[in-house]
mmCIF file of C-alpha atoms in Angstrom:
data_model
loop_
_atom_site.group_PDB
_atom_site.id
_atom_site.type_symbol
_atom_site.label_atom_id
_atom_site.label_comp_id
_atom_site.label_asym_id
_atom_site.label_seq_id
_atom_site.Cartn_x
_atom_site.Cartn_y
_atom_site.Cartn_z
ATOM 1 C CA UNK A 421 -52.689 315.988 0.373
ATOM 2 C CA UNK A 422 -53.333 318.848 2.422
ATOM 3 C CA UNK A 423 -55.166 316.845 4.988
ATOM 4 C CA UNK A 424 -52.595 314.393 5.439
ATOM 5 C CA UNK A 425 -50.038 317.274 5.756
ATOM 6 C CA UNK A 426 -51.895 318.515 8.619
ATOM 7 C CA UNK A 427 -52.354 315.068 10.562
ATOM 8 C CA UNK A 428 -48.569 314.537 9.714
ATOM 9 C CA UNK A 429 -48.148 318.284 11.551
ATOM 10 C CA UNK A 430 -50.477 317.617 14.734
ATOM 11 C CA UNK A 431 -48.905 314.558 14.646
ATOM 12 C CA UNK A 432 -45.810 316.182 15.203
ATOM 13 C CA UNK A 433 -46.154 318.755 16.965
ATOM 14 C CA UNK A 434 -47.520 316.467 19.861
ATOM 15 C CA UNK A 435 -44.723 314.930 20.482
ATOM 16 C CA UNK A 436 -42.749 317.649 20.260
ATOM 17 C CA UNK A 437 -44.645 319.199 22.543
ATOM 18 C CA UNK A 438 -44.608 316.138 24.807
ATOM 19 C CA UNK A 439 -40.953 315.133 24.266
ATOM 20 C CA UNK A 440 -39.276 318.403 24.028
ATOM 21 C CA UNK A 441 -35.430 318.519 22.535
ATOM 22 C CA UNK A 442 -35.973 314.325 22.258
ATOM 23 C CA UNK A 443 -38.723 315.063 20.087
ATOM 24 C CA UNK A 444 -37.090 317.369 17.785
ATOM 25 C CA UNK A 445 -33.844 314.702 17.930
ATOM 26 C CA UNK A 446 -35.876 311.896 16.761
ATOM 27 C CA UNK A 447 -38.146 313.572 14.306
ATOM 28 C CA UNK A 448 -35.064 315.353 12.882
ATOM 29 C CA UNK A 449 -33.581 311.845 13.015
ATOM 30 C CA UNK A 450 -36.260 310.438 10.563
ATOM 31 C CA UNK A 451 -36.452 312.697 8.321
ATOM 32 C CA UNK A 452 -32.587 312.385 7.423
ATOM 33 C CA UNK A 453 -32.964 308.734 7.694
ATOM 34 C CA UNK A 454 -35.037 308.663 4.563
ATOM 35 C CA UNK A 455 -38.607 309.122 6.392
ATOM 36 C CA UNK A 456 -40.326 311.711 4.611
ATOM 37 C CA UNK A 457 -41.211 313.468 7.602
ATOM 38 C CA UNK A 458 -41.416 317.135 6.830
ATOM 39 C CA UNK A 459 -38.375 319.105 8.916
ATOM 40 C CA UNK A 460 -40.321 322.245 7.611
ATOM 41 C CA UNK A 461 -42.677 321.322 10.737
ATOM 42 C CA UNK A 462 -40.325 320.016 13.195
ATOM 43 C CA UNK A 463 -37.729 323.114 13.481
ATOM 44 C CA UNK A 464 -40.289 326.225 12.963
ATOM 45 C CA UNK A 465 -42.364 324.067 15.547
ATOM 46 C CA UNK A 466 -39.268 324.527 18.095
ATOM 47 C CA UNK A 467 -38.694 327.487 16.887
ATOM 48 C CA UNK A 468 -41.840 328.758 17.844
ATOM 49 C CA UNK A 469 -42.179 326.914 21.508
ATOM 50 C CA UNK A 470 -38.583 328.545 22.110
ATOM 51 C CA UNK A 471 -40.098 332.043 21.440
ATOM 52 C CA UNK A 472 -42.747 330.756 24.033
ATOM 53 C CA UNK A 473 -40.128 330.081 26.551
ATOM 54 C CA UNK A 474 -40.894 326.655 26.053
ATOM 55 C CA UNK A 475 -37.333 325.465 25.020
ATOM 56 C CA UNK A 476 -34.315 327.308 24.460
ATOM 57 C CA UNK A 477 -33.966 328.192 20.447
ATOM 58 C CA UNK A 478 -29.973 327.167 20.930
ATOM 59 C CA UNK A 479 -30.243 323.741 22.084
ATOM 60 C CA UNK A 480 -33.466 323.004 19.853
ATOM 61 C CA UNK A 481 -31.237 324.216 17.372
ATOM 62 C CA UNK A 482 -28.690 321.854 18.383
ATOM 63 C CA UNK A 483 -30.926 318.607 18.940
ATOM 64 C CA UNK A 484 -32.142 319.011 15.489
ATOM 65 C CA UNK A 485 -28.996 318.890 14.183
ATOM 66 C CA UNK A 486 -27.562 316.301 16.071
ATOM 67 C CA UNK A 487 -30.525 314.136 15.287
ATOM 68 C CA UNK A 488 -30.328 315.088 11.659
ATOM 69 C CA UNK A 489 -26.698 313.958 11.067
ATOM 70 C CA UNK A 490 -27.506 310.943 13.033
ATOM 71 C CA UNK A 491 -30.104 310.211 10.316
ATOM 72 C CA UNK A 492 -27.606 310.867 7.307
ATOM 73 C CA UNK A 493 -25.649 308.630 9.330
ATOM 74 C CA UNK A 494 -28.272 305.570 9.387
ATOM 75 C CA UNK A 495 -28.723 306.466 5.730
ATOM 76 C CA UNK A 496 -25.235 306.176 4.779
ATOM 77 C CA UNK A 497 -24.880 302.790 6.162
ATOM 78 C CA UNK A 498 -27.695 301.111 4.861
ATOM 79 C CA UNK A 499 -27.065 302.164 1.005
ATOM 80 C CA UNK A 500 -23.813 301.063 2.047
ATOM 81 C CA UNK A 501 -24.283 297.547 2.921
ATOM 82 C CA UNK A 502 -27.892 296.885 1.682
ATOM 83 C CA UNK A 503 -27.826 299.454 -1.204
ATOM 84 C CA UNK A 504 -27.995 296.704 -3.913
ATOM 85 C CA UNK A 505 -31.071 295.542 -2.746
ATOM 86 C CA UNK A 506 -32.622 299.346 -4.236
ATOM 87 C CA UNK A 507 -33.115 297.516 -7.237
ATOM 88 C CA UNK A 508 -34.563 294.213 -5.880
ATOM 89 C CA UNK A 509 -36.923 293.537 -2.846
ATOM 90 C CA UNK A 510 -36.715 296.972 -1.141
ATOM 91 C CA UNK A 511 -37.728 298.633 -4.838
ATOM 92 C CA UNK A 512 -41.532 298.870 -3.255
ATOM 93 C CA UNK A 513 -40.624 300.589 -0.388
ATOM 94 C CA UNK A 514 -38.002 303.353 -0.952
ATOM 95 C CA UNK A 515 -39.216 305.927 -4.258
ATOM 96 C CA UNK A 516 -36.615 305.019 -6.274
ATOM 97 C CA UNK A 517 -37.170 307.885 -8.164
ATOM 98 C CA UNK A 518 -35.654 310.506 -5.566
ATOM 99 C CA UNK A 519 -32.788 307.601 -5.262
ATOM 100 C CA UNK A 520 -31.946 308.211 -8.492
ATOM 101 C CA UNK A 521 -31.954 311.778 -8.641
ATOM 102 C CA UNK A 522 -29.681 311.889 -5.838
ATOM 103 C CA UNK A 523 -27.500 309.696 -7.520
ATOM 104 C CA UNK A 524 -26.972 311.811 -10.450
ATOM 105 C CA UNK A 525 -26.436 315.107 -8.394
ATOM 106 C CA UNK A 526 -23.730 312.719 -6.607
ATOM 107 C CA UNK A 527 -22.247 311.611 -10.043
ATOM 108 C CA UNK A 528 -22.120 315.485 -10.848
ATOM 109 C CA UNK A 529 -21.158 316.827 -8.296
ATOM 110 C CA UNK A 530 -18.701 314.811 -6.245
ATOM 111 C CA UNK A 531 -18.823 314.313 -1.972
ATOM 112 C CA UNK A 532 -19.749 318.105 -1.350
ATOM 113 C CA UNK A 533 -23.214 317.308 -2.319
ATOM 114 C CA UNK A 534 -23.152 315.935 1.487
ATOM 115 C CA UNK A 535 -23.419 319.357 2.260
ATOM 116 C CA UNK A 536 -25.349 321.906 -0.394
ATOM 117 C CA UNK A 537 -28.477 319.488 -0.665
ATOM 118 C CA UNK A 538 -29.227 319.622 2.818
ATOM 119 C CA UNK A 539 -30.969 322.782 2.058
ATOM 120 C CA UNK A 540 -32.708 321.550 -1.005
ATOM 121 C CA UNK A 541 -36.503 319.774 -1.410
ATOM 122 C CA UNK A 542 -36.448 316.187 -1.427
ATOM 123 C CA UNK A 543 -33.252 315.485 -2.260
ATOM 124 C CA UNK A 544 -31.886 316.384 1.081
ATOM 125 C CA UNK A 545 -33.558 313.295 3.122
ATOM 126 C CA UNK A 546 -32.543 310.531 0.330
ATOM 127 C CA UNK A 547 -29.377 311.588 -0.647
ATOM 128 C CA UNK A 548 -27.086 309.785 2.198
ATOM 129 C CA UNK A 549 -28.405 306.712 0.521
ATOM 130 C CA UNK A 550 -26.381 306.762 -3.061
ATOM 131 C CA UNK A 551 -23.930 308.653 -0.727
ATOM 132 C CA UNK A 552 -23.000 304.943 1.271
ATOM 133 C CA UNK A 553 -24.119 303.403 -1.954
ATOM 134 C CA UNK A 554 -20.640 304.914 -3.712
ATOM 135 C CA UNK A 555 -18.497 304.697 -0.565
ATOM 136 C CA UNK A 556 -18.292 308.019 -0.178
ATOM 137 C CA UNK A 557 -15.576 308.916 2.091
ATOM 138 C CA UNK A 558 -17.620 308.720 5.583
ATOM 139 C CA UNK A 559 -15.570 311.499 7.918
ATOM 140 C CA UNK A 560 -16.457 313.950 4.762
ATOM 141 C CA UNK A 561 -19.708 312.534 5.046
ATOM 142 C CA UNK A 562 -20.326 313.278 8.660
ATOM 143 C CA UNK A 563 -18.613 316.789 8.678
ATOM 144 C CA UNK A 564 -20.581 318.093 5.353
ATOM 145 C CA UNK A 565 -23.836 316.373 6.621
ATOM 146 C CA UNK A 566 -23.570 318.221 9.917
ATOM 147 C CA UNK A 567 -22.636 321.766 8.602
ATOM 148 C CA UNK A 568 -25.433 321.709 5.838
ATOM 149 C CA UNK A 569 -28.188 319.905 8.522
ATOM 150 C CA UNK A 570 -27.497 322.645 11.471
ATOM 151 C CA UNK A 571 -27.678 325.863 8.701
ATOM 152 C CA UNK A 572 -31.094 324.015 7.698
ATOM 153 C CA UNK A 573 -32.314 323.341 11.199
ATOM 154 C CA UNK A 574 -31.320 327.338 12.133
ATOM 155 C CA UNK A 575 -32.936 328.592 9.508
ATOM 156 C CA UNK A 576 -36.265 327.070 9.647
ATOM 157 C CA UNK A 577 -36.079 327.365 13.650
ATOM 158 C CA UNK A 578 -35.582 331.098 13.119
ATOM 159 C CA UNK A 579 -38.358 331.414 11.161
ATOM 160 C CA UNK A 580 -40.711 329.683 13.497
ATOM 161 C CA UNK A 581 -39.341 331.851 16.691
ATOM 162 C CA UNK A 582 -40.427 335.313 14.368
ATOM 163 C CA UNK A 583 -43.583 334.017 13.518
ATOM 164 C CA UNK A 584 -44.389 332.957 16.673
ATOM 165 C CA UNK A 585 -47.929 331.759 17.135
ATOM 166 C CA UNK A 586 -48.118 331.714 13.254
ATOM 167 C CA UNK A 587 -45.739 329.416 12.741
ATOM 168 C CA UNK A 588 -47.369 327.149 10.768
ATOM 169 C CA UNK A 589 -48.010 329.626 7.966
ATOM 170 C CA UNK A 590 -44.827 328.702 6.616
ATOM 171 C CA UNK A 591 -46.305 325.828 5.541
ATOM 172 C CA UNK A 592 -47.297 328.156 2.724
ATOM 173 C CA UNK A 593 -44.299 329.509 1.871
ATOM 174 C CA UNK A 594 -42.035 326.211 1.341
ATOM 175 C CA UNK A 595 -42.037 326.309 -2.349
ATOM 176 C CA UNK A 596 -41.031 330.180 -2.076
ATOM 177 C CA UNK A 597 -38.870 329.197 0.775
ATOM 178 C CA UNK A 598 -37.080 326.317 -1.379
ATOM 179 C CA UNK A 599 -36.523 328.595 -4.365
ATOM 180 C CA UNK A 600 -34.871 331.359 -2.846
ATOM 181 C CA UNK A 601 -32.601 328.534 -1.128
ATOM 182 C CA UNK A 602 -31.495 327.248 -4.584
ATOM 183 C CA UNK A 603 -30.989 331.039 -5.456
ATOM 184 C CA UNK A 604 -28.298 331.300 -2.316
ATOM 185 C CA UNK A 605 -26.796 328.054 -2.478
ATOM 186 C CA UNK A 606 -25.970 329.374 -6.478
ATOM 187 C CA UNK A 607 -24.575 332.609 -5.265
ATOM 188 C CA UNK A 608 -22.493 330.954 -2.652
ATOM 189 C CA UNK A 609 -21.129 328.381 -5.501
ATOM 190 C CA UNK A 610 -20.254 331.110 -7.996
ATOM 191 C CA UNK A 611 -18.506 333.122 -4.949
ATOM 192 C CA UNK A 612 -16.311 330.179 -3.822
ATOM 193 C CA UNK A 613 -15.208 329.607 -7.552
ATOM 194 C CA UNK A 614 -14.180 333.337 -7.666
ATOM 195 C CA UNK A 615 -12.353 333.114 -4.568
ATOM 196 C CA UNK A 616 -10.645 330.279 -5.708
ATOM 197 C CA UNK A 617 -9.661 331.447 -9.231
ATOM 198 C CA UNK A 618 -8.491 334.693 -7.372
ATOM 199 C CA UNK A 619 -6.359 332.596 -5.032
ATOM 200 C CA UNK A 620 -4.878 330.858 -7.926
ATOM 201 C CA UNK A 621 -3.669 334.103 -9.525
ATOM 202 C CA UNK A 622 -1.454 334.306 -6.330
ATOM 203 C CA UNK A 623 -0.153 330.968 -6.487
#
């Protein structure tokens, strides 16, 4: 596993490095379109080639998400108008498995989830898919996918403009990285219900 991670990362990181923002568009692009390429490569990559004065951190920040919402975009459509064929001829190539966990958060947690699980592990590049699959309502769609996709592409571009050169060691972090971004996206739920029960009191 930790071989193919790093072929998948030099991989990457060439054509990055020979596309520039197009690069980060299209890999960001994949990865939302339900290609498990790794974003936790592609934006502390640009990060870091931004801190080289290789690209400017801003508009890297910008292609990635751009690309990414493009991908949720893709997504959305085909579960959509191909999402019944999940279950049938198309069962051997998507892991149904992360499907159906997206499904349920979706069945929990209504049309926001467009939004909170772009900043959570695997379930942020399948969930568009159940998303069209339930007709979601699409300009919610597109407005949540973009807001959670750019806080996701700044953070991890951040990160790879500190680290600089080391970059890459964040590849050892993720599952840190991914826990304390379950932690936040909790304390930001609990705060909007406050606000909201407070606002009520008003009413």
């Amino acid at each position: 596993m930790g071989k193919m991670l790093e072929t998948i990362g030099s991989w990457i990181t060439a054509i990055i490095d020979y596309l520039g923002y197009m690069g980060v568009f299209l890999g960001m692009l994949l990865e939302s379109a339900c290609i498990p390429i790794p974003s936790e490569l592609i934006m502390p990559f640009a990060g870091f080639l931004a801190s080289q004065g290789k690209m400017d951190l801003v508009f890297a920040i910008a292609a990635g998400s751009f690309g990414g919402t493009i991908g949720c975009v893709v997504a959305y459509i085909i579960g959509h108008r191909y999402g019944h064929l999940l279950e049938g001829p198309l069962r051997f190539i998507f892991p149904l498995h992360e499907v159906r966990r997206a499904q349920r958060w979706l069945a929990r947690h209504g049309d926001s989830v467009g939004f909170f699980t772009r900043l959570l592990p695997a379930i942020r590049t399948f969930i568009s898919l159940p998303m069209g699959m339930a007709r979601a309502p699409f300009l919610r769609f597109i407005v949540y996918s973009f807001l959670g996709t750019t806080m996701w592409c700044t953070a991890l571009a951040y990160v790879g403009w500190i680290l600089g050169e080391n970059w890459v060691e964040i590849k050892t972090y993720l599952h840190y990285g991914d826990a304390f971004v379950l932690a936040a996206c909790a304390v930001l739920v609990i705060y909007y219900l406050w606000k909201r029960k407070k606002r009520s009191r008003f009413v």
